[in-house]
Structures are given as C-alpha cells and as structure tokens.
mmCIF file of C-alpha atoms in Angstrom:
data_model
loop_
_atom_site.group_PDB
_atom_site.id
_atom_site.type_symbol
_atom_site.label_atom_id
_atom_site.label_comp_id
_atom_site.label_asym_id
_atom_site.label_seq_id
_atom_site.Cartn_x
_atom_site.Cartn_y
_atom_site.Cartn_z
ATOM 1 C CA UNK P 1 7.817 16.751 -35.655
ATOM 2 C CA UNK P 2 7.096 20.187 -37.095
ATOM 3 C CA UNK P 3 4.638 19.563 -40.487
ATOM 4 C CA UNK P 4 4.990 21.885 -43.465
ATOM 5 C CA UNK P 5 2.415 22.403 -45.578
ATOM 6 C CA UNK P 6 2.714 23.419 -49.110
ATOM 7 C CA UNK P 7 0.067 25.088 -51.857
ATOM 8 C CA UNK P 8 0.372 22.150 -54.891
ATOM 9 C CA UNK P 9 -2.349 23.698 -56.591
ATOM 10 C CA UNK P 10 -5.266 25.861 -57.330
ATOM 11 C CA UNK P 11 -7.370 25.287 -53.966
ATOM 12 C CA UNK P 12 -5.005 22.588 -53.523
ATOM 13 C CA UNK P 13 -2.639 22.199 -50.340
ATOM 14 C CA UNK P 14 -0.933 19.252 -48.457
ATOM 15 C CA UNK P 15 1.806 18.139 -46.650
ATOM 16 C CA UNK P 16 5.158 17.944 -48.347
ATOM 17 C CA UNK P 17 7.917 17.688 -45.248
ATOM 18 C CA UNK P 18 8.490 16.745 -41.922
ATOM 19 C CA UNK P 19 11.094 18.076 -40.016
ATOM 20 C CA UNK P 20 12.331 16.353 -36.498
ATOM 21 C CA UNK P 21 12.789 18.464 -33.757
ATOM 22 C CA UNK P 22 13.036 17.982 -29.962
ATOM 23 C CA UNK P 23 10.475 16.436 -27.746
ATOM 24 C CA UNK P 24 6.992 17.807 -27.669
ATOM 25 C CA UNK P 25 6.875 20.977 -30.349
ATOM 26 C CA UNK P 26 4.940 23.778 -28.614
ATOM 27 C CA UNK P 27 3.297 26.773 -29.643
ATOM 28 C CA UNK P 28 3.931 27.116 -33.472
ATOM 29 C CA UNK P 29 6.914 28.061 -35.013
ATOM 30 C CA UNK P 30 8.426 31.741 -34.654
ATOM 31 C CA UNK P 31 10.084 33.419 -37.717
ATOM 32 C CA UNK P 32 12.452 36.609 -37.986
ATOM 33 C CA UNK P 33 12.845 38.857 -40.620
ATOM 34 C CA UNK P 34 15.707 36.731 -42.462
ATOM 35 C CA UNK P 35 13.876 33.586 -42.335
ATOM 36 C CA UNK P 36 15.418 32.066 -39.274
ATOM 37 C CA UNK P 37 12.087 29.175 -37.666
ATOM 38 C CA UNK P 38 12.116 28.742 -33.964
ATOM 39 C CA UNK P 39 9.812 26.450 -31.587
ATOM 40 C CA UNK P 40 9.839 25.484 -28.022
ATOM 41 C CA UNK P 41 10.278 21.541 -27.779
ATOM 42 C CA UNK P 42 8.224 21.421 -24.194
ATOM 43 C CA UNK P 43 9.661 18.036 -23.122
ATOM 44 C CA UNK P 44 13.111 18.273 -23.652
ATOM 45 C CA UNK P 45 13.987 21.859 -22.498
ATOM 46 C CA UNK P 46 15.241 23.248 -25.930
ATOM 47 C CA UNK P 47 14.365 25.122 -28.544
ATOM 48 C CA UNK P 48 14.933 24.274 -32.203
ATOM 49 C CA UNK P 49 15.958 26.302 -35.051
ATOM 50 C CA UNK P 50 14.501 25.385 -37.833
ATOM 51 C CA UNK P 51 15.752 25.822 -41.664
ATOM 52 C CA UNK P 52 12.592 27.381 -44.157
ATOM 53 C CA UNK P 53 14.474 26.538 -47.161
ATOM 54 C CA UNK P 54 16.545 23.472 -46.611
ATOM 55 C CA UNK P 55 13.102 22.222 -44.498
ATOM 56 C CA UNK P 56 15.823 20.556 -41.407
ATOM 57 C CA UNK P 57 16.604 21.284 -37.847
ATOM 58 C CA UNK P 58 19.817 23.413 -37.560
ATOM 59 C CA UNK P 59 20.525 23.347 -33.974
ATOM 60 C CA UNK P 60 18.820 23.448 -30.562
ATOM 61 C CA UNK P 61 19.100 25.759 -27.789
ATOM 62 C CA UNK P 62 19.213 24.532 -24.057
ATOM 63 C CA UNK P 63 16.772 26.944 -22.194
ATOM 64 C CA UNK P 64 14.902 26.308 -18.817
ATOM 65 C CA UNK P 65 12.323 23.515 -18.193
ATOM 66 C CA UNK P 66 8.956 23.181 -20.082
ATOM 67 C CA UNK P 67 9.393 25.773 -22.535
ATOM 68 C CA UNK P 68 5.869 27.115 -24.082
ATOM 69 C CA UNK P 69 5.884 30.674 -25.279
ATOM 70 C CA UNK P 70 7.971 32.592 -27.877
ATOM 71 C CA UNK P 71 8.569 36.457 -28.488
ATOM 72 C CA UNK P 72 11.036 38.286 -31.201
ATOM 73 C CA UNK P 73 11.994 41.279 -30.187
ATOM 74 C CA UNK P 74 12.086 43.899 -32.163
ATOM 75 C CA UNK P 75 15.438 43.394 -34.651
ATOM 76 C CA UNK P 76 15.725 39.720 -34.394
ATOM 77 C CA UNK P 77 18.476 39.362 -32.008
ATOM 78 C CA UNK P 78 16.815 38.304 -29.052
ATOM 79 C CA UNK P 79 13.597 35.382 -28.428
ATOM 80 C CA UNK P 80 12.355 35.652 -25.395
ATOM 81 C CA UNK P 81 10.877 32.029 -24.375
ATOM 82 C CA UNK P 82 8.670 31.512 -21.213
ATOM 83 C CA UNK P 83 9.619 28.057 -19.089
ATOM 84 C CA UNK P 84 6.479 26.502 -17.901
ATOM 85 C CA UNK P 85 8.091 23.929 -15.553
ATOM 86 C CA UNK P 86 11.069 26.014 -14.226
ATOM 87 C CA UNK P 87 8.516 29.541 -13.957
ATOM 88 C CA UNK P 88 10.897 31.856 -15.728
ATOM 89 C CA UNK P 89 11.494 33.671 -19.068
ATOM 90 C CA UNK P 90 14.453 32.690 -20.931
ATOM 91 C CA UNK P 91 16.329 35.450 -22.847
ATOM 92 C CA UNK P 92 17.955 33.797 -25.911
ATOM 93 C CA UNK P 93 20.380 35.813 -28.081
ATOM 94 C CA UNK P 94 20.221 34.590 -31.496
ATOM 95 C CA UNK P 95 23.573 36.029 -32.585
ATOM 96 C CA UNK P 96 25.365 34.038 -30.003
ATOM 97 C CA UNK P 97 22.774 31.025 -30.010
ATOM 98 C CA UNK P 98 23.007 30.535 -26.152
ATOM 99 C CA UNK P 99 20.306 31.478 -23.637
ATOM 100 C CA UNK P 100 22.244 34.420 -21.803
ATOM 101 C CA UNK P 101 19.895 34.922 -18.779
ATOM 102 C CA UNK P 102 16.631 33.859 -16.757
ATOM 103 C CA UNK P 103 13.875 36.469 -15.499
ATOM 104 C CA UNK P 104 11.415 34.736 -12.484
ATOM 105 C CA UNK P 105 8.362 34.793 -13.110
ATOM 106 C CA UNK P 106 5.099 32.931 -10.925
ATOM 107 C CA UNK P 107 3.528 29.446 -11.575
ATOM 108 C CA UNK P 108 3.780 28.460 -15.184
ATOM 109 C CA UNK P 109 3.650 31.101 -17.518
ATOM 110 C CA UNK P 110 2.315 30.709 -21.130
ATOM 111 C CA UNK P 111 2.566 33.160 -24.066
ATOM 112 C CA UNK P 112 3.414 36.403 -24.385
ATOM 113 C CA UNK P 113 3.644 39.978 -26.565
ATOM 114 C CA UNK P 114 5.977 42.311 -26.809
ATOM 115 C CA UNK P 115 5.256 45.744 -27.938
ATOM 116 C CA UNK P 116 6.137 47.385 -30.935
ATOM 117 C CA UNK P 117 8.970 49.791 -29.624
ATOM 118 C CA UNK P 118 10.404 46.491 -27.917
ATOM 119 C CA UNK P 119 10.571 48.286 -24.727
ATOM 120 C CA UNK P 120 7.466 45.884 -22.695
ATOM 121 C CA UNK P 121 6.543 42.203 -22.987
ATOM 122 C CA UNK P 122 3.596 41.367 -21.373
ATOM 123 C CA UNK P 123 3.250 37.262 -20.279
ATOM 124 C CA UNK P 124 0.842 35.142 -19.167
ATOM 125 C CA UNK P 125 1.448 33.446 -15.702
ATOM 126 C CA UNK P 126 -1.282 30.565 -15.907
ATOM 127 C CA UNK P 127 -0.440 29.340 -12.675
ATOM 128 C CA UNK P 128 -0.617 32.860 -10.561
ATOM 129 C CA UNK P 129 -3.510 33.809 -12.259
ATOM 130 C CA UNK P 130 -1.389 37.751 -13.738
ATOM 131 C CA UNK P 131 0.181 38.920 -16.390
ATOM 132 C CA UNK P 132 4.234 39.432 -15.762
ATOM 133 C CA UNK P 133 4.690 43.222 -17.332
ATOM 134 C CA UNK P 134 8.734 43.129 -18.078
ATOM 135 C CA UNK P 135 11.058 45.921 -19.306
ATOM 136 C CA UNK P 136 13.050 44.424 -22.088
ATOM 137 C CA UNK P 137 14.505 47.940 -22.888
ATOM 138 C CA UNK P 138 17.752 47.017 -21.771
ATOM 139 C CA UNK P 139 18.051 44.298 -24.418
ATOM 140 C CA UNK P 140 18.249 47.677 -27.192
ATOM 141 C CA UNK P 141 21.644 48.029 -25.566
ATOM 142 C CA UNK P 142 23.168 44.526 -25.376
ATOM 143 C CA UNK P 143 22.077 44.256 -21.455
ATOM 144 C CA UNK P 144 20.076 40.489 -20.631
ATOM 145 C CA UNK P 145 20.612 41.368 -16.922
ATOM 146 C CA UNK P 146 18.770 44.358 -17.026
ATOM 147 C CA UNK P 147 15.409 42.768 -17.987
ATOM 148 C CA UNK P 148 13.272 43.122 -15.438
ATOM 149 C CA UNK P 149 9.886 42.846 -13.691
ATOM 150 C CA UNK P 150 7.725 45.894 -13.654
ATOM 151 C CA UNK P 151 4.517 44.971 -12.441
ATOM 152 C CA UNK P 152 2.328 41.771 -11.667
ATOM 153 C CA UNK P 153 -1.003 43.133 -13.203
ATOM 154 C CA UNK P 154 -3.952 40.859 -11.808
ATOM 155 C CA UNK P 155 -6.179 39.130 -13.879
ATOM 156 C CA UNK P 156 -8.074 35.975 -11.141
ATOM 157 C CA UNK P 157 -6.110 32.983 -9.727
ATOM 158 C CA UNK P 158 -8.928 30.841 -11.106
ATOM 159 C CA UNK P 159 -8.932 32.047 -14.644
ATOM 160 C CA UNK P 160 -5.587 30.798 -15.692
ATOM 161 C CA UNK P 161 -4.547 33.688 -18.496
ATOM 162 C CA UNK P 162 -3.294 31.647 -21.643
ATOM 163 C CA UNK P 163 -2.498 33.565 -24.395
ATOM 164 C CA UNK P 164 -2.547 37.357 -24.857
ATOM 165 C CA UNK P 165 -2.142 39.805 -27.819
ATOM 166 C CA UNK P 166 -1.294 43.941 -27.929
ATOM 167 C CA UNK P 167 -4.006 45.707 -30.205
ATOM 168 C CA UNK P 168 -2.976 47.774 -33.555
ATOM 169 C CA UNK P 169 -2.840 50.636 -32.140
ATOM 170 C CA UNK P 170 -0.689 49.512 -28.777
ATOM 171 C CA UNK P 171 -3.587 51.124 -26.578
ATOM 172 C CA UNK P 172 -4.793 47.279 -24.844
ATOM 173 C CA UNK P 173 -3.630 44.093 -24.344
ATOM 174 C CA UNK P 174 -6.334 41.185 -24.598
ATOM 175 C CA UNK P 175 -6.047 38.525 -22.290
ATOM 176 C CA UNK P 176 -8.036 34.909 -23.034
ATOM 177 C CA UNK P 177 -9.015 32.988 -20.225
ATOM 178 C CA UNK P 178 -8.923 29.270 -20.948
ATOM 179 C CA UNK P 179 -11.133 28.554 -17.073
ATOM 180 C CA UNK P 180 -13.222 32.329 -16.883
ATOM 181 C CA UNK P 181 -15.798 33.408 -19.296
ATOM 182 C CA UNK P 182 -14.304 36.499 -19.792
ATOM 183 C CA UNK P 183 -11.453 38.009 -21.956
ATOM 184 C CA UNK P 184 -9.296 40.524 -19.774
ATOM 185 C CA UNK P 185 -8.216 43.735 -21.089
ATOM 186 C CA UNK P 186 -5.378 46.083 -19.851
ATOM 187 C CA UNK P 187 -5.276 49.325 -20.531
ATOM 188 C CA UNK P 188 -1.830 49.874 -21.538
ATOM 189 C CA UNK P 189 -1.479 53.699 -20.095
ATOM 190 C CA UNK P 190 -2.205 52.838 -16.548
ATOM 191 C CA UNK P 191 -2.528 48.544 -16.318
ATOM 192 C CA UNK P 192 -6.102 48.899 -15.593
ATOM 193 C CA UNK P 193 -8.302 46.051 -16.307
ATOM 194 C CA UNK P 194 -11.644 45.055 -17.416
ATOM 195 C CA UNK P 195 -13.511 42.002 -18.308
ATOM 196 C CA UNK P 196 -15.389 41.177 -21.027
ATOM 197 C CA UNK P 197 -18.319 38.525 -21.186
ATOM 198 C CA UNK P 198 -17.650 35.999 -24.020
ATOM 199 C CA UNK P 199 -20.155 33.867 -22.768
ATOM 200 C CA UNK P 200 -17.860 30.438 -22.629
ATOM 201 C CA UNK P 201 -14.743 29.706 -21.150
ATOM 202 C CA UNK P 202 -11.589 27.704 -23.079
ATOM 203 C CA UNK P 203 -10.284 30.748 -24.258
ATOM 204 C CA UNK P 204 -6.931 30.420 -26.647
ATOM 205 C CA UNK P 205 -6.213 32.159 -28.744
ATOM 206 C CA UNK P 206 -5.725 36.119 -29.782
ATOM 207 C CA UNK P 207 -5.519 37.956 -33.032
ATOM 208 C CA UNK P 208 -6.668 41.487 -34.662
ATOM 209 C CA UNK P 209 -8.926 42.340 -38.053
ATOM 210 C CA UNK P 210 -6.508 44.233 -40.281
ATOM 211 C CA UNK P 211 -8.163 46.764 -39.587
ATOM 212 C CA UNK P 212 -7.592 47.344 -36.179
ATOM 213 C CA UNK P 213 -10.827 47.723 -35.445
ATOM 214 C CA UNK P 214 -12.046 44.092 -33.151
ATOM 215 C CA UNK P 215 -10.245 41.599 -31.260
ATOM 216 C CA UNK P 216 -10.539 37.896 -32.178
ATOM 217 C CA UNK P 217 -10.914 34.970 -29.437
ATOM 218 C CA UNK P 218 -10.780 31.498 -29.845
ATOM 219 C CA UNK P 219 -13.442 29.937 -27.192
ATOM 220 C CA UNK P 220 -12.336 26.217 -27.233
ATOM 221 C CA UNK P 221 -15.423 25.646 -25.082
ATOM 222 C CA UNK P 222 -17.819 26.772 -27.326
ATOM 223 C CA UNK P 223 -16.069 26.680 -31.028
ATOM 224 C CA UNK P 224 -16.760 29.536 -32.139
ATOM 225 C CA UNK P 225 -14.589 33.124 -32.427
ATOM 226 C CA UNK P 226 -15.829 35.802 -29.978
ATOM 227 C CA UNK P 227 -15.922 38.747 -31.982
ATOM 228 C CA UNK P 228 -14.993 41.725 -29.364
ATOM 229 C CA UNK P 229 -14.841 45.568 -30.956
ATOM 230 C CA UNK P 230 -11.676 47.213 -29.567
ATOM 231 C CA UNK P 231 -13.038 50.789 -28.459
ATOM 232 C CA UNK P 232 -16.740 49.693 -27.181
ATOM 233 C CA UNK P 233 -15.375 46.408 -25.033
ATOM 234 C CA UNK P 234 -18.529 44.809 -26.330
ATOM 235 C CA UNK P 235 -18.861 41.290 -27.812
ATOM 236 C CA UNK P 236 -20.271 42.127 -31.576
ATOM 237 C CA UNK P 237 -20.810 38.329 -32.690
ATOM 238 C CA UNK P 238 -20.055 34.863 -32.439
ATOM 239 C CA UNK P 239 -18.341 33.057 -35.258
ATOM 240 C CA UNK P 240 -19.147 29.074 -35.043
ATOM 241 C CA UNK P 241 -15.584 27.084 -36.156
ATOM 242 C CA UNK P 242 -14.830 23.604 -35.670
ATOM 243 C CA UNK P 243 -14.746 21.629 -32.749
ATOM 244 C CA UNK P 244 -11.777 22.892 -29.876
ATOM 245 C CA UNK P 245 -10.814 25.765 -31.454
ATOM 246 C CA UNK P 246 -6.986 26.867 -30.120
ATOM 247 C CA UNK P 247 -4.410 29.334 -32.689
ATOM 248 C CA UNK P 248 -5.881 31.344 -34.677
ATOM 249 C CA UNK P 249 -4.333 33.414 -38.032
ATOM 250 C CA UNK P 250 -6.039 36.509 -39.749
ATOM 251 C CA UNK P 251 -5.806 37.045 -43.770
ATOM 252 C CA UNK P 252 -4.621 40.558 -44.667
ATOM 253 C CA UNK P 253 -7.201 40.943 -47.245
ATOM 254 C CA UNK P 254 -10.246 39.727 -45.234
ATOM 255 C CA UNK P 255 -13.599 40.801 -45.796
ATOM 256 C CA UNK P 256 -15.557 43.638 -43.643
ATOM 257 C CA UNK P 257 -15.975 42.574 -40.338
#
C-alpha cells in the first residue's frame, strides 16, 4: 500500500487514501513533470504507476527481480530502476510502458542520480561496495542499447553505498554509507574520492540546503542529520531527529543553515 497524506487544516494533516500496489512498495514514489507516480514493488518484480488525481494504481510494469531504486531522466520518457535481486538496471520507457533493456551491474545495487544534462547516472552497488557510473546519453536519441557502463568508481566492499545524491552545482556526488562512518564524495571532473567523518554509521539518506551550500545525511545509527558544507568537506553540525532516521526532504524556504 502506498499512503497519501493530505493537509485538512491549518497545522492539520492526515491520511485520506490508500492506494494498492504490488508487493513490498520501495523507495518512495517517483513523479514526472505531468503528474505520472511511480514505485518499485520489491517483492513482486514490478513497478506501479500510480494515478495523483484519481488516487488508484493504473498499471504495473514487469522489470527485473527486487527492484529498489528509481531515476527520471531528464524529459520524462525514460525511469531507470535498479534490480536488487537480479544486479541490473532496468531501462523503462514510459511512452511505451515496457522495460526495453537491462544494464549489469555488481551485487545489489540501491539508488541512484542522474545528472542534470541526463547524460550520467551514478548508482549505488551495495553489494560490490562502488558506485556504477553509466552513460545514459544514448537514451536522448531513442537508443536503450546504448546505455552503458563507464566506470566502477570504488567506494569499500565493507561500507555498502546506499543512497547517493549530485550537489547543486553538479561538481560532487555524496555517497552515504549505511556500515562506514563516513560519507563518500566523488569529484565529478575526474571520479576522485574522499571520505568524510560523520562520526556514526547507518547512513541513508541524501539531500541539499536550497542553497547549495551543505549536504544533508541521514545517520540511522545515531538519529541525527550530519550537516556536511559542500566546498570545505567538513562536518559543520549534528542535527538530533527521531529514532532510525532513513529519507529525508528539504523545504524550499528553509531557514539559514
């Protein structure tokens, strides 16, 4: 079941539907630019589309096993979707509503980004321990068999990269963890790496201030937000949450950092 939640009133939200979709609803649900929902269903090897207005399940799209991880690419014609159990990427056209190819990938990969331009997705491979850098350019010209593997960039078989996001300015990638106590950074130029000390491990999730200026990281370990400023590579603060912190969404009018 996928929940929706509704503002009822002044300070005032709560759940008014539930919609039914496949087995095992991972990830959160992915929306394009026309209102079209998508979300992996992990145990039964689809994904669902998802209606925003009529609040119902439209269809479901057979990809590969154990599907986790979502990316629109630029335009809305194509999700990419990474298969946990079957260690691929799925490319999905959403025109057509078919999956129309399969990249391999290592062990298990997890979530992903895809840059701006749409030409590089960057995924996690929790199993292998890298990030899987992939040129989706051919996708600009109707080509799924052209998407392919550019580099393995390392991160550490032990740290099992989860979930990663590209900064503002498309200069880094940041990496969380969930088993190291470090958030890996790429540099996007040359897929140089560093490591950054958050202090716990259970890293989940990744998001950006609007202003471009620090990287957010959910530390599941330690619930709280590791604070991380994007030019220095130095943690700032520590932001105490809730207990298990995973996703994590950013306001656009939030106050100074």
């Amino acid at each position: 079941m996928v929940s929706v939640v509704a503002k009822t009133g002044s300070g005032e939200h709560r759940r008014v539907a539930q919609i039914s979709v496949g087995n095992a609803p991972r990830g959160g649900v992915k929306f394009t630019a026309e209102g079209r929902g998508f979300v992996c269903s992990t145990s039964q090897n689809t994904i669902s589309e998802i209606d925003a207005v009529a609040l119902e399940e439209v269809r479901r799209i057979e990809v590969g096993h154990g599907p986790r991880g979502q990316g629109l690419l630029p335009g809305d014609k194509y999700l990419l979707v990474s298969n946990s159990g079957s260690n691929t990427v799925s490319v999905v056209d959403l025109e057509l509503n078919v999956e129309v190819h399969q990249i391999p990938t290592g062990r298990d990969p997890r979530h992903m980004g895809i840059n701006k331009s749409g030409i590089i997705a960057y995924v996690c491979v929790r199993g292998d321990g890298y990030i899987s850098k992939l040129d989706v350019s051919a996708l600009a010209d109707g080509y799924p068999q052209g998407v392919a593997e550019l580099a393995q960039i390392p991160v550490d078989l032990e740290a099992h990269p989860y979930s990663l996001g590209i900064d503002p300015s498309g200069r880094r990638v940041f990496v969380a963890n969930t088993q190291a106590a470090y958030v890996t950074v790429i540099d996007v130029a040359t897929d140089e790496t560093h490591r950054v000390d958050v202090g716990s491990t259970g890293g989940r999730g990744v998001a950006f201030s609007p202003d471009g200026d620090y990287a957010l990281v959910t530390l599941e370990n330690s619930s709280t937000i590791a604070v991380i400023d994007i030019e220095t590579l130095r943690v700032t603060r520590q932001i105490p949450t809730g207990s298990g912190p995973r996703g994590l969404v950013v306001a656009v009018r939030s106050p100074a950092w």
